[in-house]
């Protein structure tokens, strides 16, 4: 496993822990299909949240959330649409972004985590 994959997995685990503390129920992590991947799928107060996790050392080149560009949003929408076609739900779909800032990578003791609800 490469360093990037290790950091990505660590970031997704941090985001999942953060969401559980906020009373979200994690339904799936690392959901993949032919259209793309969704980092976390979770339920919260009548919503099915398709969540993209972005980990950065800093916001020097823009916020972590700004890296979820139009192309990435379209891939997430297509992946979510496929997921919903396979699993019927009465929950309202929503797209969230979790930004994680870890200036020292895996050595960061207290990464800053921000949740952007209904990001796009």
mmCIF file with all atom_site columns, C-alpha atoms in Angstrom:
data_model
loop_
_atom_site.group_PDB
_atom_site.id
_atom_site.type_symbol
_atom_site.label_atom_id
_atom_site.label_alt_id
_atom_site.label_comp_id
_atom_site.label_asym_id
_atom_site.label_entity_id
_atom_site.label_seq_id
_atom_site.pdbx_PDB_ins_code
_atom_site.Cartn_x
_atom_site.Cartn_y
_atom_site.Cartn_z
_atom_site.occupancy
_atom_site.B_iso_or_equiv
_atom_site.pdbx_formal_charge
_atom_site.auth_seq_id
_atom_site.auth_comp_id
_atom_site.auth_asym_id
_atom_site.auth_atom_id
_atom_site.pdbx_PDB_model_num
ATOM 1   C CA . UNK A 1 1   ? 0.000   0.000  0.000   1.00 0.00 ? 1   UNK A CA 1
ATOM 2   C CA . UNK A 1 2   ? 1.435   3.357  -1.039  1.00 0.00 ? 2   UNK A CA 1
ATOM 3   C CA . UNK A 1 3   ? 1.792   6.404  1.206   1.00 0.00 ? 3   UNK A CA 1
ATOM 4   C CA . UNK A 1 4   ? -1.088  8.159  -0.566  1.00 0.00 ? 4   UNK A CA 1
ATOM 5   C CA . UNK A 1 5   ? -3.411  5.170  0.001   1.00 0.00 ? 5   UNK A CA 1
ATOM 6   C CA . UNK A 1 6   ? -2.330  4.986  3.644   1.00 0.00 ? 6   UNK A CA 1
ATOM 7   C CA . UNK A 1 7   ? -3.093  8.691  4.170   1.00 0.00 ? 7   UNK A CA 1
ATOM 8   C CA . UNK A 1 8   ? -6.411  8.362  2.329   1.00 0.00 ? 8   UNK A CA 1
ATOM 9   C CA . UNK A 1 9   ? -7.469  5.407  4.472   1.00 0.00 ? 9   UNK A CA 1
ATOM 10  C CA . UNK A 1 10  ? -6.433  7.263  7.626   1.00 0.00 ? 10  UNK A CA 1
ATOM 11  C CA . UNK A 1 11  ? -8.427  10.329 6.529   1.00 0.00 ? 11  UNK A CA 1
ATOM 12  C CA . UNK A 1 12  ? -11.523 8.250  5.788   1.00 0.00 ? 12  UNK A CA 1
ATOM 13  C CA . UNK A 1 13  ? -11.250 6.519  9.185   1.00 0.00 ? 13  UNK A CA 1
ATOM 14  C CA . UNK A 1 14  ? -10.979 9.938  10.906  1.00 0.00 ? 14  UNK A CA 1
ATOM 15  C CA . UNK A 1 15  ? -14.008 11.195 8.971   1.00 0.00 ? 15  UNK A CA 1
ATOM 16  C CA . UNK A 1 16  ? -16.044 8.075  9.855   1.00 0.00 ? 16  UNK A CA 1
ATOM 17  C CA . UNK A 1 17  ? -15.182 8.474  13.551  1.00 0.00 ? 17  UNK A CA 1
ATOM 18  C CA . UNK A 1 18  ? -16.110 12.180 13.399  1.00 0.00 ? 18  UNK A CA 1
ATOM 19  C CA . UNK A 1 19  ? -19.469 11.357 11.781  1.00 0.00 ? 19  UNK A CA 1
ATOM 20  C CA . UNK A 1 20  ? -20.263 8.585  14.277  1.00 0.00 ? 20  UNK A CA 1
ATOM 21  C CA . UNK A 1 21  ? -19.709 11.078 17.112  1.00 0.00 ? 21  UNK A CA 1
ATOM 22  C CA . UNK A 1 22  ? -22.229 13.361 15.356  1.00 0.00 ? 22  UNK A CA 1
ATOM 23  C CA . UNK A 1 23  ? -24.730 10.438 15.395  1.00 0.00 ? 23  UNK A CA 1
ATOM 24  C CA . UNK A 1 24  ? -24.409 9.469  11.724  1.00 0.00 ? 24  UNK A CA 1
ATOM 25  C CA . UNK A 1 25  ? -24.776 5.797  10.888  1.00 0.00 ? 25  UNK A CA 1
ATOM 26  C CA . UNK A 1 26  ? -22.107 4.631  8.427   1.00 0.00 ? 26  UNK A CA 1
ATOM 27  C CA . UNK A 1 27  ? -23.783 2.477  5.768   1.00 0.00 ? 27  UNK A CA 1
ATOM 28  C CA . UNK A 1 28  ? -20.757 1.922  3.499   1.00 0.00 ? 28  UNK A CA 1
ATOM 29  C CA . UNK A 1 29  ? -17.173 3.043  3.117   1.00 0.00 ? 29  UNK A CA 1
ATOM 30  C CA . UNK A 1 30  ? -15.118 2.924  -0.050  1.00 0.00 ? 30  UNK A CA 1
ATOM 31  C CA . UNK A 1 31  ? -18.166 2.113  -2.205  1.00 0.00 ? 31  UNK A CA 1
ATOM 32  C CA . UNK A 1 32  ? -16.980 1.428  -5.762  1.00 0.00 ? 32  UNK A CA 1
ATOM 33  C CA . UNK A 1 33  ? -18.733 0.775  -9.034  1.00 0.00 ? 33  UNK A CA 1
ATOM 34  C CA . UNK A 1 34  ? -17.931 1.327  -12.690 1.00 0.00 ? 34  UNK A CA 1
ATOM 35  C CA . UNK A 1 35  ? -18.755 5.044  -12.383 1.00 0.00 ? 35  UNK A CA 1
ATOM 36  C CA . UNK A 1 36  ? -16.406 5.845  -9.517  1.00 0.00 ? 36  UNK A CA 1
ATOM 37  C CA . UNK A 1 37  ? -15.994 5.704  -5.752  1.00 0.00 ? 37  UNK A CA 1
ATOM 38  C CA . UNK A 1 38  ? -17.745 7.284  -2.783  1.00 0.00 ? 38  UNK A CA 1
ATOM 39  C CA . UNK A 1 39  ? -15.645 7.495  0.368   1.00 0.00 ? 39  UNK A CA 1
ATOM 40  C CA . UNK A 1 40  ? -18.487 7.246  2.912   1.00 0.00 ? 40  UNK A CA 1
ATOM 41  C CA . UNK A 1 41  ? -22.226 6.674  2.666   1.00 0.00 ? 41  UNK A CA 1
ATOM 42  C CA . UNK A 1 42  ? -24.127 7.398  5.861   1.00 0.00 ? 42  UNK A CA 1
ATOM 43  C CA . UNK A 1 43  ? -27.578 8.107  7.241   1.00 0.00 ? 43  UNK A CA 1
ATOM 44  C CA . UNK A 1 44  ? -28.515 11.158 9.289   1.00 0.00 ? 44  UNK A CA 1
ATOM 45  C CA . UNK A 1 45  ? -31.946 12.557 10.198  1.00 0.00 ? 45  UNK A CA 1
ATOM 46  C CA . UNK A 1 46  ? -33.804 11.492 7.055   1.00 0.00 ? 46  UNK A CA 1
ATOM 47  C CA . UNK A 1 47  ? -30.816 11.927 4.710   1.00 0.00 ? 47  UNK A CA 1
ATOM 48  C CA . UNK A 1 48  ? -28.605 9.459  2.891   1.00 0.00 ? 48  UNK A CA 1
ATOM 49  C CA . UNK A 1 49  ? -25.305 11.329 2.738   1.00 0.00 ? 49  UNK A CA 1
ATOM 50  C CA . UNK A 1 50  ? -22.801 10.587 0.003   1.00 0.00 ? 50  UNK A CA 1
ATOM 51  C CA . UNK A 1 51  ? -19.608 11.948 1.532   1.00 0.00 ? 51  UNK A CA 1
ATOM 52  C CA . UNK A 1 52  ? -16.321 12.818 -0.140  1.00 0.00 ? 52  UNK A CA 1
ATOM 53  C CA . UNK A 1 53  ? -13.327 13.062 2.207   1.00 0.00 ? 53  UNK A CA 1
ATOM 54  C CA . UNK A 1 54  ? -10.507 15.454 1.309   1.00 0.00 ? 54  UNK A CA 1
ATOM 55  C CA . UNK A 1 55  ? -7.297  15.470 3.340   1.00 0.00 ? 55  UNK A CA 1
ATOM 56  C CA . UNK A 1 56  ? -4.701  18.200 2.896   1.00 0.00 ? 56  UNK A CA 1
ATOM 57  C CA . UNK A 1 57  ? -1.726  19.507 4.837   1.00 0.00 ? 57  UNK A CA 1
ATOM 58  C CA . UNK A 1 58  ? -3.004  23.064 4.575   1.00 0.00 ? 58  UNK A CA 1
ATOM 59  C CA . UNK A 1 59  ? -5.324  25.370 2.649   1.00 0.00 ? 59  UNK A CA 1
ATOM 60  C CA . UNK A 1 60  ? -2.366  27.125 0.986   1.00 0.00 ? 60  UNK A CA 1
ATOM 61  C CA . UNK A 1 61  ? -3.584  26.127 -2.495  1.00 0.00 ? 61  UNK A CA 1
ATOM 62  C CA . UNK A 1 62  ? -7.307  26.404 -1.733  1.00 0.00 ? 62  UNK A CA 1
ATOM 63  C CA . UNK A 1 63  ? -9.683  24.720 0.648   1.00 0.00 ? 63  UNK A CA 1
ATOM 64  C CA . UNK A 1 64  ? -9.750  20.941 0.633   1.00 0.00 ? 64  UNK A CA 1
ATOM 65  C CA . UNK A 1 65  ? -13.399 21.091 -0.480  1.00 0.00 ? 65  UNK A CA 1
ATOM 66  C CA . UNK A 1 66  ? -12.494 23.173 -3.523  1.00 0.00 ? 66  UNK A CA 1
ATOM 67  C CA . UNK A 1 67  ? -10.733 20.092 -4.917  1.00 0.00 ? 67  UNK A CA 1
ATOM 68  C CA . UNK A 1 68  ? -14.148 18.483 -5.401  1.00 0.00 ? 68  UNK A CA 1
ATOM 69  C CA . UNK A 1 69  ? -14.468 20.119 -8.811  1.00 0.00 ? 69  UNK A CA 1
ATOM 70  C CA . UNK A 1 70  ? -17.279 19.871 -11.369 1.00 0.00 ? 70  UNK A CA 1
ATOM 71  C CA . UNK A 1 71  ? -15.803 16.713 -12.935 1.00 0.00 ? 71  UNK A CA 1
ATOM 72  C CA . UNK A 1 72  ? -15.513 14.993 -9.540  1.00 0.00 ? 72  UNK A CA 1
ATOM 73  C CA . UNK A 1 73  ? -19.044 16.106 -8.612  1.00 0.00 ? 73  UNK A CA 1
ATOM 74  C CA . UNK A 1 74  ? -20.404 14.499 -11.788 1.00 0.00 ? 74  UNK A CA 1
ATOM 75  C CA . UNK A 1 75  ? -18.599 11.222 -10.982 1.00 0.00 ? 75  UNK A CA 1
ATOM 76  C CA . UNK A 1 76  ? -20.007 11.288 -7.447  1.00 0.00 ? 76  UNK A CA 1
ATOM 77  C CA . UNK A 1 77  ? -23.521 11.954 -8.775  1.00 0.00 ? 77  UNK A CA 1
ATOM 78  C CA . UNK A 1 78  ? -23.292 9.068  -11.258 1.00 0.00 ? 78  UNK A CA 1
ATOM 79  C CA . UNK A 1 79  ? -21.933 6.721  -8.577  1.00 0.00 ? 79  UNK A CA 1
ATOM 80  C CA . UNK A 1 80  ? -24.675 7.759  -6.127  1.00 0.00 ? 80  UNK A CA 1
ATOM 81  C CA . UNK A 1 81  ? -27.325 7.302  -8.816  1.00 0.00 ? 81  UNK A CA 1
ATOM 82  C CA . UNK A 1 82  ? -26.054 3.781  -9.456  1.00 0.00 ? 82  UNK A CA 1
ATOM 83  C CA . UNK A 1 83  ? -26.022 3.047  -5.713  1.00 0.00 ? 83  UNK A CA 1
ATOM 84  C CA . UNK A 1 84  ? -29.621 4.268  -5.390  1.00 0.00 ? 84  UNK A CA 1
ATOM 85  C CA . UNK A 1 85  ? -30.724 2.171  -8.390  1.00 0.00 ? 85  UNK A CA 1
ATOM 86  C CA . UNK A 1 86  ? -29.495 -0.931 -6.532  1.00 0.00 ? 86  UNK A CA 1
ATOM 87  C CA . UNK A 1 87  ? -30.817 -0.008 -3.069  1.00 0.00 ? 87  UNK A CA 1
ATOM 88  C CA . UNK A 1 88  ? -34.211 1.622  -2.739  1.00 0.00 ? 88  UNK A CA 1
ATOM 89  C CA . UNK A 1 89  ? -34.546 4.157  0.070   1.00 0.00 ? 89  UNK A CA 1
ATOM 90  C CA . UNK A 1 90  ? -37.025 6.724  1.320   1.00 0.00 ? 90  UNK A CA 1
ATOM 91  C CA . UNK A 1 91  ? -34.145 8.905  2.565   1.00 0.00 ? 91  UNK A CA 1
ATOM 92  C CA . UNK A 1 92  ? -33.347 12.176 0.806   1.00 0.00 ? 92  UNK A CA 1
ATOM 93  C CA . UNK A 1 93  ? -29.934 11.984 -0.920  1.00 0.00 ? 93  UNK A CA 1
ATOM 94  C CA . UNK A 1 94  ? -27.377 14.662 -0.024  1.00 0.00 ? 94  UNK A CA 1
ATOM 95  C CA . UNK A 1 95  ? -23.755 15.293 -1.002  1.00 0.00 ? 95  UNK A CA 1
ATOM 96  C CA . UNK A 1 96  ? -21.384 16.302 1.782   1.00 0.00 ? 96  UNK A CA 1
ATOM 97  C CA . UNK A 1 97  ? -17.663 16.988 1.909   1.00 0.00 ? 97  UNK A CA 1
ATOM 98  C CA . UNK A 1 98  ? -15.431 16.387 4.916   1.00 0.00 ? 98  UNK A CA 1
ATOM 99  C CA . UNK A 1 99  ? -12.271 18.516 4.917   1.00 0.00 ? 99  UNK A CA 1
ATOM 100 C CA . UNK A 1 100 ? -9.370  17.287 7.014   1.00 0.00 ? 100 UNK A CA 1
ATOM 101 C CA . UNK A 1 101 ? -6.264  19.401 7.576   1.00 0.00 ? 101 UNK A CA 1
ATOM 102 C CA . UNK A 1 102 ? -3.292  17.429 8.894   1.00 0.00 ? 102 UNK A CA 1
ATOM 103 C CA . UNK A 1 103 ? -0.116  19.553 8.614   1.00 0.00 ? 103 UNK A CA 1
ATOM 104 C CA . UNK A 1 104 ? 2.135   16.672 9.753   1.00 0.00 ? 104 UNK A CA 1
ATOM 105 C CA . UNK A 1 105 ? 0.352   13.895 7.887   1.00 0.00 ? 105 UNK A CA 1
ATOM 106 C CA . UNK A 1 106 ? -0.048  10.740 9.975   1.00 0.00 ? 106 UNK A CA 1
ATOM 107 C CA . UNK A 1 107 ? 1.950   12.464 12.731  1.00 0.00 ? 107 UNK A CA 1
ATOM 108 C CA . UNK A 1 108 ? -0.725  15.139 13.222  1.00 0.00 ? 108 UNK A CA 1
ATOM 109 C CA . UNK A 1 109 ? -2.097  14.745 16.749  1.00 0.00 ? 109 UNK A CA 1
ATOM 110 C CA . UNK A 1 110 ? -5.200  16.905 16.339  1.00 0.00 ? 110 UNK A CA 1
ATOM 111 C CA . UNK A 1 111 ? -6.241  17.210 12.676  1.00 0.00 ? 111 UNK A CA 1
ATOM 112 C CA . UNK A 1 112 ? -8.820  19.913 11.947  1.00 0.00 ? 112 UNK A CA 1
ATOM 113 C CA . UNK A 1 113 ? -12.034 18.386 10.574  1.00 0.00 ? 113 UNK A CA 1
ATOM 114 C CA . UNK A 1 114 ? -14.834 20.362 8.938   1.00 0.00 ? 114 UNK A CA 1
ATOM 115 C CA . UNK A 1 115 ? -18.086 19.016 7.509   1.00 0.00 ? 115 UNK A CA 1
ATOM 116 C CA . UNK A 1 116 ? -19.755 20.803 4.587   1.00 0.00 ? 116 UNK A CA 1
ATOM 117 C CA . UNK A 1 117 ? -23.380 19.682 4.375   1.00 0.00 ? 117 UNK A CA 1
ATOM 118 C CA . UNK A 1 118 ? -25.117 19.822 1.005   1.00 0.00 ? 118 UNK A CA 1
ATOM 119 C CA . UNK A 1 119 ? -21.822 20.817 -0.621  1.00 0.00 ? 119 UNK A CA 1
ATOM 120 C CA . UNK A 1 120 ? -23.198 20.589 -4.186  1.00 0.00 ? 120 UNK A CA 1
#
